[in-house]
Coordinates of N, CA and C in Angstrom, one line a residue:
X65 N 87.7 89.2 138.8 CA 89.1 89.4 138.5 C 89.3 89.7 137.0
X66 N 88.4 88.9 136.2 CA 88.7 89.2 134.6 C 88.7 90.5 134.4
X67 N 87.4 90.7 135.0 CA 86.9 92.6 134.7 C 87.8 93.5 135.2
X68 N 88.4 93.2 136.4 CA 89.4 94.2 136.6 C 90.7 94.5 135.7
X69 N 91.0 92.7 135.2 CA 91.9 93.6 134.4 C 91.5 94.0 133.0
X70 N 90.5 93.7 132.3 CA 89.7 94.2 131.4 C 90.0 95.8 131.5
X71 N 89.3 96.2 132.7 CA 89.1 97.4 133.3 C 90.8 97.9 133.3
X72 N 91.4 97.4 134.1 CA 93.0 97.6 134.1 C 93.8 98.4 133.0
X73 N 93.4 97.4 131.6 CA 94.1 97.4 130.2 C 93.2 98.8 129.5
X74 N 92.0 98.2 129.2 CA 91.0 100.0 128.9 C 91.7 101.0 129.3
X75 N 92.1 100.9 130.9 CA 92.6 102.2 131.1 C 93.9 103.3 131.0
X76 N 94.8 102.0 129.8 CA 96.1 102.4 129.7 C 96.2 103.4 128.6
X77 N 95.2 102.8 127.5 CA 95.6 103.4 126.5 C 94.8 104.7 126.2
X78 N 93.7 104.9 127.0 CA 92.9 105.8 127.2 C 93.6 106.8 128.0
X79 N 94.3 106.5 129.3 CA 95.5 107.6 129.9 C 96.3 108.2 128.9
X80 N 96.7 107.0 127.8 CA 97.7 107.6 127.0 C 97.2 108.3 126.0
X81 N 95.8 108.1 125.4 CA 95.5 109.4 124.5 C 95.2 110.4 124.8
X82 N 95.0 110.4 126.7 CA 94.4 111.8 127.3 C 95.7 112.3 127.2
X83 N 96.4 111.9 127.2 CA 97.9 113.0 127.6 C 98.5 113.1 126.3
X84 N 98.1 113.0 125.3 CA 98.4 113.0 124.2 C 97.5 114.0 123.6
X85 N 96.2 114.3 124.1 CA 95.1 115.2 123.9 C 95.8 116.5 124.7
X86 N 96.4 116.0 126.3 CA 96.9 117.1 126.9 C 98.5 118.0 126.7
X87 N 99.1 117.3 126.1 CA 100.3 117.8 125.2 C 100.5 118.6 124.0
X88 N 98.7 117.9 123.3 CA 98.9 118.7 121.8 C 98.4 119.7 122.1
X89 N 97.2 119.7 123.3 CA 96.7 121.2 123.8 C 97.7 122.0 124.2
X90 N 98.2 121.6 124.6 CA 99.6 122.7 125.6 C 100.5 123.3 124.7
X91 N 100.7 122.6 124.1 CA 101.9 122.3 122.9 C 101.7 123.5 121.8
X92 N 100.1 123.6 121.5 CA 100.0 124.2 120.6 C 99.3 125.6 121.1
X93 N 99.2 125.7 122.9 CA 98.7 127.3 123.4 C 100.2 127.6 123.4
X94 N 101.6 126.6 123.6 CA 102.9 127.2 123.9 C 103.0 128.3 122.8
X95 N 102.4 127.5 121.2 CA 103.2 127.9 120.2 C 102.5 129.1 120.0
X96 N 101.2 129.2 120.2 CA 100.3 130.5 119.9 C 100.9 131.3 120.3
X97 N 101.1 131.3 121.6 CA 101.3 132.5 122.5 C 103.0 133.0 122.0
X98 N 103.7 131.8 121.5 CA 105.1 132.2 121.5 C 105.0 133.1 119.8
X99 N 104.3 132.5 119.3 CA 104.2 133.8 117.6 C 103.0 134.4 117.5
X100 N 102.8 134.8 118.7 CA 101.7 135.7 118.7 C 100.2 135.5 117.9
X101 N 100.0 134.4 117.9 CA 98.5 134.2 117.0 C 98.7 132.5 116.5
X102 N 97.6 132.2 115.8 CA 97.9 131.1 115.1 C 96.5 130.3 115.3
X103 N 96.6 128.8 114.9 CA 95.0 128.2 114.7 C 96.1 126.8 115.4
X104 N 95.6 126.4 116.9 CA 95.4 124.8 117.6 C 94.5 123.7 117.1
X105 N 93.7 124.4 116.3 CA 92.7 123.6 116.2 C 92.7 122.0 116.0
X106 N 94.1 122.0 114.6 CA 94.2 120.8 114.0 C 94.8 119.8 115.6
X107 N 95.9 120.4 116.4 CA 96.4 119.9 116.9 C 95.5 119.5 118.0
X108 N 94.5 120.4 118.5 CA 93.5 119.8 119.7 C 92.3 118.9 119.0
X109 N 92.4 119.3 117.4 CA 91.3 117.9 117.4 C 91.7 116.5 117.6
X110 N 93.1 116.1 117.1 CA 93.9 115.2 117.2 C 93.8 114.4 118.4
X111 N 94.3 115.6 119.5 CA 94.8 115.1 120.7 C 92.8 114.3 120.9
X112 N 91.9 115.1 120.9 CA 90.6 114.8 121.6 C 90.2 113.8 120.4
X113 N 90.6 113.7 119.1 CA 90.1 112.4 118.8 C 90.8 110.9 119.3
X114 N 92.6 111.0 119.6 CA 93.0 110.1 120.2 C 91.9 109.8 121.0
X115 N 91.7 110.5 122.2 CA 90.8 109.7 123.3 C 89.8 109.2 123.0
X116 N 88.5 109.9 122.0 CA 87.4 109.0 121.4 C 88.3 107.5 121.0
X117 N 88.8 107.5 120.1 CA 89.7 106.6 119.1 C 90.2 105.4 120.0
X118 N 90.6 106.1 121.2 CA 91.4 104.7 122.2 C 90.0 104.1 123.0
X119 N 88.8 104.8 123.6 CA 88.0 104.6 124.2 C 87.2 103.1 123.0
X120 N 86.7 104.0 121.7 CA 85.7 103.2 121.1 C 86.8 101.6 120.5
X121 N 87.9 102.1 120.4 CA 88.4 100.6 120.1 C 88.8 99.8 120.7
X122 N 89.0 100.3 122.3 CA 89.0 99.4 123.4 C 87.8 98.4 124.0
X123 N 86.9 99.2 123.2 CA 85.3 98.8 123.5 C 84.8 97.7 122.7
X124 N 85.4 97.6 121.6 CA 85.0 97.1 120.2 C 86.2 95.1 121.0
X125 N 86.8 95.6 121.9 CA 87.5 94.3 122.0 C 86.3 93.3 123.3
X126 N 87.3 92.4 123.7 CA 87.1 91.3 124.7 C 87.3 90.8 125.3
X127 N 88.7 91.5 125.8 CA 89.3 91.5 126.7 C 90.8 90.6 126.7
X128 N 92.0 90.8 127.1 CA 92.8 90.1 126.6 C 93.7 91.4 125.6
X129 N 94.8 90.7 124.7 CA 95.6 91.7 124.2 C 94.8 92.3 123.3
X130 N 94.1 91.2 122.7 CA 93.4 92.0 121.1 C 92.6 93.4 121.8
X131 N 92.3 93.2 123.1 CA 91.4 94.7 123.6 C 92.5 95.8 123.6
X132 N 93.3 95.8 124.3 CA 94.8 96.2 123.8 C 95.5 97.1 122.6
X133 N 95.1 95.8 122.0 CA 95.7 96.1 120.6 C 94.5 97.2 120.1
X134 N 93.3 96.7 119.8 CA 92.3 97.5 119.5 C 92.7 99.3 119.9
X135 N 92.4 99.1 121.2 CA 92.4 100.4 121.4 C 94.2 101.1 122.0
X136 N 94.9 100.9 121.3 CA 96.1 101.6 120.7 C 95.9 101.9 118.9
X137 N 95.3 101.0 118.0 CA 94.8 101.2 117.0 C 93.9 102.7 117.2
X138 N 92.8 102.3 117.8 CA 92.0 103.3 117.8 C 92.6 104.6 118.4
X139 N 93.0 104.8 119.1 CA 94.1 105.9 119.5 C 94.4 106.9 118.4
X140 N 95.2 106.0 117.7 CA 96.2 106.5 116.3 C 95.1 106.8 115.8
X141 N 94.1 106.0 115.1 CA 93.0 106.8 114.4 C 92.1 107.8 114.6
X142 N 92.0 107.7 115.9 CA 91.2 109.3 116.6 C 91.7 110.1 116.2
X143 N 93.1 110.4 116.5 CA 94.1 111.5 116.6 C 94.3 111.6 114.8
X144 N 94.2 110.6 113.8 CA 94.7 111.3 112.8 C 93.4 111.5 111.9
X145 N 92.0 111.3 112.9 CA 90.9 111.9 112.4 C 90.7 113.6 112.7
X146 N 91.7 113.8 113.6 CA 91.4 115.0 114.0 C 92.7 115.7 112.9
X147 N 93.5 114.8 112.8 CA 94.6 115.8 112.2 C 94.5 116.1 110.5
X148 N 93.3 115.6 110.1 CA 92.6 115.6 108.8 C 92.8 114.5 108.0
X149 N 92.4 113.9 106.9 CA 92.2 113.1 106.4 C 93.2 112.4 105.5
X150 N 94.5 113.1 105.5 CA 96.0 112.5 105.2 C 96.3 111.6 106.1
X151 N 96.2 112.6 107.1 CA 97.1 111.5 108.4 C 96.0 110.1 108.4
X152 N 94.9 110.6 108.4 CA 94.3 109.6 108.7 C 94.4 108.3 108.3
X153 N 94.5 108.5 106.6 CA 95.0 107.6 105.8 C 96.3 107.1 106.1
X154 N 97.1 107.9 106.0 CA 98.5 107.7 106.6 C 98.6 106.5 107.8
X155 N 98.1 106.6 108.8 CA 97.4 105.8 110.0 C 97.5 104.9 109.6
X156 N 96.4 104.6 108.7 CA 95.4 103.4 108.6 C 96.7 102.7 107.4
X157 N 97.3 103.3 106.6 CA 98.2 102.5 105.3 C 99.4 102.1 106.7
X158 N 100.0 102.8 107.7 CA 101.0 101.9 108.6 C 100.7 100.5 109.0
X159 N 99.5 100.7 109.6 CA 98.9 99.8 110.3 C 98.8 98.2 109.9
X160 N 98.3 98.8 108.4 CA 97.9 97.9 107.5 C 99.2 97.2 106.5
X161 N 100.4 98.0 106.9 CA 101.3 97.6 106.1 C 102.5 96.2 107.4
X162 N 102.0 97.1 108.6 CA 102.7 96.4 109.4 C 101.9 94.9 109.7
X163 N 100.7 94.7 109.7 CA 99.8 93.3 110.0 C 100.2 93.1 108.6
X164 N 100.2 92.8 107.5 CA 100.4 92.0 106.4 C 101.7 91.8 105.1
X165 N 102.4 92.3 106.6 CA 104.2 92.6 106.3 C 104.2 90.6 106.3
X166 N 104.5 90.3 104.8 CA 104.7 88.6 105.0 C 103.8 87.8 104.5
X167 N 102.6 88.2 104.5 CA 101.2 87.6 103.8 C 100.8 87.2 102.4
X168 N 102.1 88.4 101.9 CA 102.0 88.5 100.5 C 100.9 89.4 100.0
X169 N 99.9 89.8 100.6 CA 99.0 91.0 100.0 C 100.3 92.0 99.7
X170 N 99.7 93.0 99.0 CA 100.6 94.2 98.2 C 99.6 95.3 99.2
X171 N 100.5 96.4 99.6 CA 99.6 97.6 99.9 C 100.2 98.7 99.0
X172 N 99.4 99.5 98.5 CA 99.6 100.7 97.8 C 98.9 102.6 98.0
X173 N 99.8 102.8 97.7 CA 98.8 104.3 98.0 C 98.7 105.2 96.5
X174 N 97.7 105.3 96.5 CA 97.5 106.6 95.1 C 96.4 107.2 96.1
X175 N 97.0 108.6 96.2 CA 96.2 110.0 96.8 C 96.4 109.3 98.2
X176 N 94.5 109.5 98.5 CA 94.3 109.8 99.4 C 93.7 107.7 99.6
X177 N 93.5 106.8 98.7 CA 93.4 105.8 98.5 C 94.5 104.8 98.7
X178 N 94.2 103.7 99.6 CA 94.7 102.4 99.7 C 93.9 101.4 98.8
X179 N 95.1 100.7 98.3 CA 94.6 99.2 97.7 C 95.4 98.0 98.0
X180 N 94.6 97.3 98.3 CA 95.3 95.9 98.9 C 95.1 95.4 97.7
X181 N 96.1 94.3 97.3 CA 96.5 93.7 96.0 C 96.9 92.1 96.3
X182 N 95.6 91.5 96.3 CA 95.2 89.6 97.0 C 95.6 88.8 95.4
X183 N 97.1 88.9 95.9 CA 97.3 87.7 94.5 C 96.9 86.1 94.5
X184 N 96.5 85.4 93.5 CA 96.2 84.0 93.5 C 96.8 83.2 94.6
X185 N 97.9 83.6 94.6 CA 98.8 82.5 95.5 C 98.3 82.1 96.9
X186 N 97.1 83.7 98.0 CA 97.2 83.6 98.7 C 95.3 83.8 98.9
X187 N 94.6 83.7 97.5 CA 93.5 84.1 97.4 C 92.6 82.3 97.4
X188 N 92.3 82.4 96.2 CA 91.8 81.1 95.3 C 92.4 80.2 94.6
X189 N 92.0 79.2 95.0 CA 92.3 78.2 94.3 C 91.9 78.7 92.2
X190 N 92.4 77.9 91.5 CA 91.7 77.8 89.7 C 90.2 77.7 89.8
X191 N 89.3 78.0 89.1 CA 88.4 78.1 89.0 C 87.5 78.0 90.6
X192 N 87.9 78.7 90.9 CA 87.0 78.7 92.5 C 87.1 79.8 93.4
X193 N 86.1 80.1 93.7 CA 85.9 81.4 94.8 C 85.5 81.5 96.6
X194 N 86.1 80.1 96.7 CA 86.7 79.5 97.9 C 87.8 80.2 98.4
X195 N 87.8 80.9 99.4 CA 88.8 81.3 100.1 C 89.5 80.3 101.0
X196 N 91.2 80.7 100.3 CA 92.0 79.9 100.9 C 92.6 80.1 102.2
X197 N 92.4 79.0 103.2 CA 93.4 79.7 104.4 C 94.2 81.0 104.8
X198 N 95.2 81.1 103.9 CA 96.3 81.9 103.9 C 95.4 83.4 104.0
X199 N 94.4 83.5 103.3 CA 93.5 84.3 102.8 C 92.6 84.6 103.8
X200 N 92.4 83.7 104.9 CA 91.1 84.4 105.9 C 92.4 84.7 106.6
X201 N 93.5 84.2 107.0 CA 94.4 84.7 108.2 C 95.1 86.3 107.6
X202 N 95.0 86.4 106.4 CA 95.3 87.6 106.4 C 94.2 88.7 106.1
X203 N 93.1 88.1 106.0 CA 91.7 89.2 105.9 C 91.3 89.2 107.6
X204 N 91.7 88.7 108.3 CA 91.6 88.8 109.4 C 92.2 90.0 110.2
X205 N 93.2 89.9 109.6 CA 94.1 91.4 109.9 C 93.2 92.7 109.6
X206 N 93.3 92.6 107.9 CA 92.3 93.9 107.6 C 91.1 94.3 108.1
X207 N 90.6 93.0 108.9 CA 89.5 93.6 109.6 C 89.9 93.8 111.0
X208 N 90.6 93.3 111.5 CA 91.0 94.7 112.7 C 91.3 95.8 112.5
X209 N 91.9 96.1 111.3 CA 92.2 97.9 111.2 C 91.3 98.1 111.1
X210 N 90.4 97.6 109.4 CA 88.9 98.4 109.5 C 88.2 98.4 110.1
X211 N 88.3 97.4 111.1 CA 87.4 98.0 112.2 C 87.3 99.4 112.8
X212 N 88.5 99.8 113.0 CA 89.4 100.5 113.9 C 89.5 102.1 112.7
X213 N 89.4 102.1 111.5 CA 89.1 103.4 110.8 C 87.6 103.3 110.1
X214 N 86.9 103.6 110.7 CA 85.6 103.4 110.1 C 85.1 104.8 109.1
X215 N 85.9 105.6 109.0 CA 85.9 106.9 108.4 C 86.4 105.9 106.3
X216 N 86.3 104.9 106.6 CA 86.6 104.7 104.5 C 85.4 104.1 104.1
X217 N 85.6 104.2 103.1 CA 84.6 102.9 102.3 C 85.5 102.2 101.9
X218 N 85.0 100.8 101.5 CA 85.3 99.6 101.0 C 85.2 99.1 99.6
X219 N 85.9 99.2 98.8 CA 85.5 98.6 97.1 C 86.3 97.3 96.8
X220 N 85.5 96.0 97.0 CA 85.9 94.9 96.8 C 86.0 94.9 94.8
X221 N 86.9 94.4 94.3 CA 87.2 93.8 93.1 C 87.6 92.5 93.0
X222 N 86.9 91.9 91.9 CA 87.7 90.2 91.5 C 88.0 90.6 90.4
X223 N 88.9 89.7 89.7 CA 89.5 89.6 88.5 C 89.8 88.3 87.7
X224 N 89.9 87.5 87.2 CA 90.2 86.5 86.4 C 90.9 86.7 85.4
X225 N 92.0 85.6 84.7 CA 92.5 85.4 83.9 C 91.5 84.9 82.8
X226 N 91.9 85.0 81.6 CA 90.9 84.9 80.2 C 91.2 83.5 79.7
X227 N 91.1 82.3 80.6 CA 90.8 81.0 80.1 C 89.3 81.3 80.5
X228 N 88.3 79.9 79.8 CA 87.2 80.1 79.4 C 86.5 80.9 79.3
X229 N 85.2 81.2 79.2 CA 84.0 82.1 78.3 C 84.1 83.4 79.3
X230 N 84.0 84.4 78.3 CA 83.7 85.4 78.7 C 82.8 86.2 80.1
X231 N 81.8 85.4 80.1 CA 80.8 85.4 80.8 C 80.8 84.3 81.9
X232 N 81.1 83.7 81.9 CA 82.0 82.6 82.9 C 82.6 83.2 83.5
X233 N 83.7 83.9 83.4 CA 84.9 84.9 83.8 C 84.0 85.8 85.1
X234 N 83.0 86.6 84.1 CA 82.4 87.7 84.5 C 82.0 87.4 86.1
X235 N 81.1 85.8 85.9 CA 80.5 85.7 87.3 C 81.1 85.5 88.1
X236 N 82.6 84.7 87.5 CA 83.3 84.2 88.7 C 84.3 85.4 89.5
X237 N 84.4 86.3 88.3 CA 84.8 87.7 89.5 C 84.4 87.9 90.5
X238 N 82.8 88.1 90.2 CA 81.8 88.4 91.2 C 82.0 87.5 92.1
X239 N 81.7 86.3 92.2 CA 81.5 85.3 93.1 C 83.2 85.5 94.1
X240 N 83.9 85.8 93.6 CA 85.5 86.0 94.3 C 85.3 87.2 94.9
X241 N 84.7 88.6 94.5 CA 84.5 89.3 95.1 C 83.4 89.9 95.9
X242 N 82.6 88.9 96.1 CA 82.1 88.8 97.3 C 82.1 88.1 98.3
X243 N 83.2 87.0 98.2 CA 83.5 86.1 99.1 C 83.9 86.8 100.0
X244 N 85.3 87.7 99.3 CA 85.9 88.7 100.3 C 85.2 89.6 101.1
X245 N 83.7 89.9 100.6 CA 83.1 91.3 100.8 C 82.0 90.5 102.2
X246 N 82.0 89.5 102.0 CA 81.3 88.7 103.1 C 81.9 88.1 104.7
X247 N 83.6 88.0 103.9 CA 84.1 87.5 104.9 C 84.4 89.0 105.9
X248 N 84.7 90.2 105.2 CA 84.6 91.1 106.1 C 83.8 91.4 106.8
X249 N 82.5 91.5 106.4 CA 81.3 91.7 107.3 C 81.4 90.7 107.9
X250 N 81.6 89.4 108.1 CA 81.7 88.6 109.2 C 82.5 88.9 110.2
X251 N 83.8 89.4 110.0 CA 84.8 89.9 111.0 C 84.2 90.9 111.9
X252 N 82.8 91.7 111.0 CA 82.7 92.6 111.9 C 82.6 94.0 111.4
X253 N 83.5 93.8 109.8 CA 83.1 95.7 109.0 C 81.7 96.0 108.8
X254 N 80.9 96.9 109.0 CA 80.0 97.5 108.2 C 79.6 97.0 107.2
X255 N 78.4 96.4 106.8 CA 78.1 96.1 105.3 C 77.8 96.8 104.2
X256 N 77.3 98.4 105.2 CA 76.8 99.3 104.1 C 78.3 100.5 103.9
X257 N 79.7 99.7 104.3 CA 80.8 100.8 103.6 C 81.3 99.5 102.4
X258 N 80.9 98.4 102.6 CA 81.4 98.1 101.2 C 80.6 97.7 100.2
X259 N 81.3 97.6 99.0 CA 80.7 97.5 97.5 C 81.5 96.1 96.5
X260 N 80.8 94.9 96.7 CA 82.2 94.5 95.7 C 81.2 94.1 94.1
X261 N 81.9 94.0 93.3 CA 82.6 94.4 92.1 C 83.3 93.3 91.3
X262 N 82.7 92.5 90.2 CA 83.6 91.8 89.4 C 84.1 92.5 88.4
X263 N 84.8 91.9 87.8 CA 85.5 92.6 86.1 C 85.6 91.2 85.5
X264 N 85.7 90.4 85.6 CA 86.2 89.5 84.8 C 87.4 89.2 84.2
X265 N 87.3 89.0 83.2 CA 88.8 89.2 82.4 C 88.9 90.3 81.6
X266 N 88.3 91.7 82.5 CA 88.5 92.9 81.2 C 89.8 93.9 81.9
X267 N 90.4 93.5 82.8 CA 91.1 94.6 83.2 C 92.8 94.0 83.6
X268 N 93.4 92.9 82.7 CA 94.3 92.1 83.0 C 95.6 92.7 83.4
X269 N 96.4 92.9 84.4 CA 97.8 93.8 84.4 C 99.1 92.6 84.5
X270 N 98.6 91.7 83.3 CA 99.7 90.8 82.9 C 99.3 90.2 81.6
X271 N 99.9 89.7 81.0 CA 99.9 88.7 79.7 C 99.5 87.8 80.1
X272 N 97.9 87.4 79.9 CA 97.1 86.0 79.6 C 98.0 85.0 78.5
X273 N 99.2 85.1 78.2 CA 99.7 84.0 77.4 C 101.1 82.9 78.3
X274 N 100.9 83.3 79.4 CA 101.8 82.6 80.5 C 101.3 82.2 81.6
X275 N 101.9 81.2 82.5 CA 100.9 81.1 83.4 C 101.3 82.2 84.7
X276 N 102.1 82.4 84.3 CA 102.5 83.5 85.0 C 101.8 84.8 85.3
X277 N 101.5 85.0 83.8 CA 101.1 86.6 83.5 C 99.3 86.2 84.1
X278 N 98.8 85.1 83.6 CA 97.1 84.3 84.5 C 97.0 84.6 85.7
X279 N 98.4 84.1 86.5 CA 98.2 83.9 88.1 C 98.3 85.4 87.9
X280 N 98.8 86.2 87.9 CA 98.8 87.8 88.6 C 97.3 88.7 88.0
X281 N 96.9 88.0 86.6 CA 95.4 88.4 86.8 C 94.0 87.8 87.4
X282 N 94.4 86.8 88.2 CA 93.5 85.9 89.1 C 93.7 86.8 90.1
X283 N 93.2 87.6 90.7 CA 92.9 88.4 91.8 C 92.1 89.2 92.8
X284 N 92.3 89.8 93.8 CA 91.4 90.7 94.1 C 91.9 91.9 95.0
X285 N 91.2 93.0 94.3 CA 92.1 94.2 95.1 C 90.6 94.8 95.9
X286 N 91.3 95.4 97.1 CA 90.2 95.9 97.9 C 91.2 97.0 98.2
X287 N 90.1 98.4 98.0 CA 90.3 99.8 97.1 C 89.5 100.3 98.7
X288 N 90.4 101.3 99.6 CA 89.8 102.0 101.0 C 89.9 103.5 100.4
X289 N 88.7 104.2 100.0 CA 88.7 105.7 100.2 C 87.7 106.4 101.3
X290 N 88.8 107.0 101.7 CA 88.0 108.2 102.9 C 87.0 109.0 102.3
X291 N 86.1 108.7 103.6 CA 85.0 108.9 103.2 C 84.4 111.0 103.0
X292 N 85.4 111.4 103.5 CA 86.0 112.7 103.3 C 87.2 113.2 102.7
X293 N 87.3 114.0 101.8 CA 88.2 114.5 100.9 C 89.4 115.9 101.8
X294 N 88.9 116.1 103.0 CA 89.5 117.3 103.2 C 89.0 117.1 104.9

């Protein structure tokens, strides 16, 4: 009985990217034929990556909503691998804005790049590269999308505030920015799409003379670029 409805749910969202594969095909022989020429291509890659997209992220689950959820994620990202590498992104920054709507991560777009922006509050504790609660329940999120757009790379960053030594700073970036880079590959991302990265205290986007201006350079941003330009 599990399997069937396993089997049951697989088959919903897979129906729904086929006919979504079958509408942008139609949709876009309507338009050819009505202005006499033109290029479907973008539109039938779309539609035919939906179905890849709903199939492999349906697969990636275990049955239950999150199989579900998976493969409705994967859907959207088939189709906006076919529809080139805006949408794509485009996709993947919805997704990601809607799971961490409340978490307190920051999401941003420059270009064709996302950056998630892990303030102290919901990161690390002071001098520690212990990941806090708040912090695996919301990297937990990001590894369902990434799971689900496997077309980026991953650039993990830590950061610290400029209390103690220089070099002190330096490692403990590192050590913060691999925490994160480990917890993802636990979730399940690829190890070889990400890279993490300390800085230390050389890249502050606040005043080290408050504790204010410290907490927002205690951080870590994780930087997604497509792994295609065009």
């Amino acid at each position: 009985m599990k399997m069937m409805k396993k089997t049951f749910w697989l088959s919903i969202p897979v129906a729904v990217a086929v006919g979504v594969a079958g509408c942008a095909s139609n949709g876009a022989d309507t338009q050819q034929q009505q202005q006499g020429g033109g290029n479907s291509n973008t539109w039938g890659g779309a539609g035919i990556g939906a179905v890849a997209g709903a199939v492999v992220g349906a697969l990636t689950g275990d049955g239950g909503s999150s199989t579900r959820d998976r493969a409705l994620i994967g859907a959207a990202a088939g189709a906006a691998i076919g529809g080139g590498v805006g949408a794509y992104m485009d996709s993947q920054e919805k997704e990601l804005r809607n799971r961490l709507d409340g978490t307190g991560i920051g999401v941003e777009r420059n270009g064709n790049d996302l950056i998630l922006n892990m303030p102290s509050s919901v990161t690390f504790e002071v001098d520690s590269s212990d990941l806090q609660t708040p912090a695996r329940q919301a990297l937990n999120d990001v590894n369902a999308v990434l799971r689900s757009y496997p077309e980026t790379r991953i650039n993990v960053a830590g950061y610290t505030d400029s209390t103690g030594s220089e070099s002190y700073n330096q490692k403990l970036s590192e050590r913060r920015a691999q925490s994160v880079a480990t917890y993802l590959e636990q979730g399940g991302v690829e190890a070889g799409r990400i890279n993490a990265v300390g800085y230390g205290e050389t890249r502050p986007v606040a005043s080290n003379d408050t504790d204010a201006g410290r907490a927002q350079n205690r951080r870590v941003e994780i930087t997604l670029t497509p792994t295609r330009q065009s």
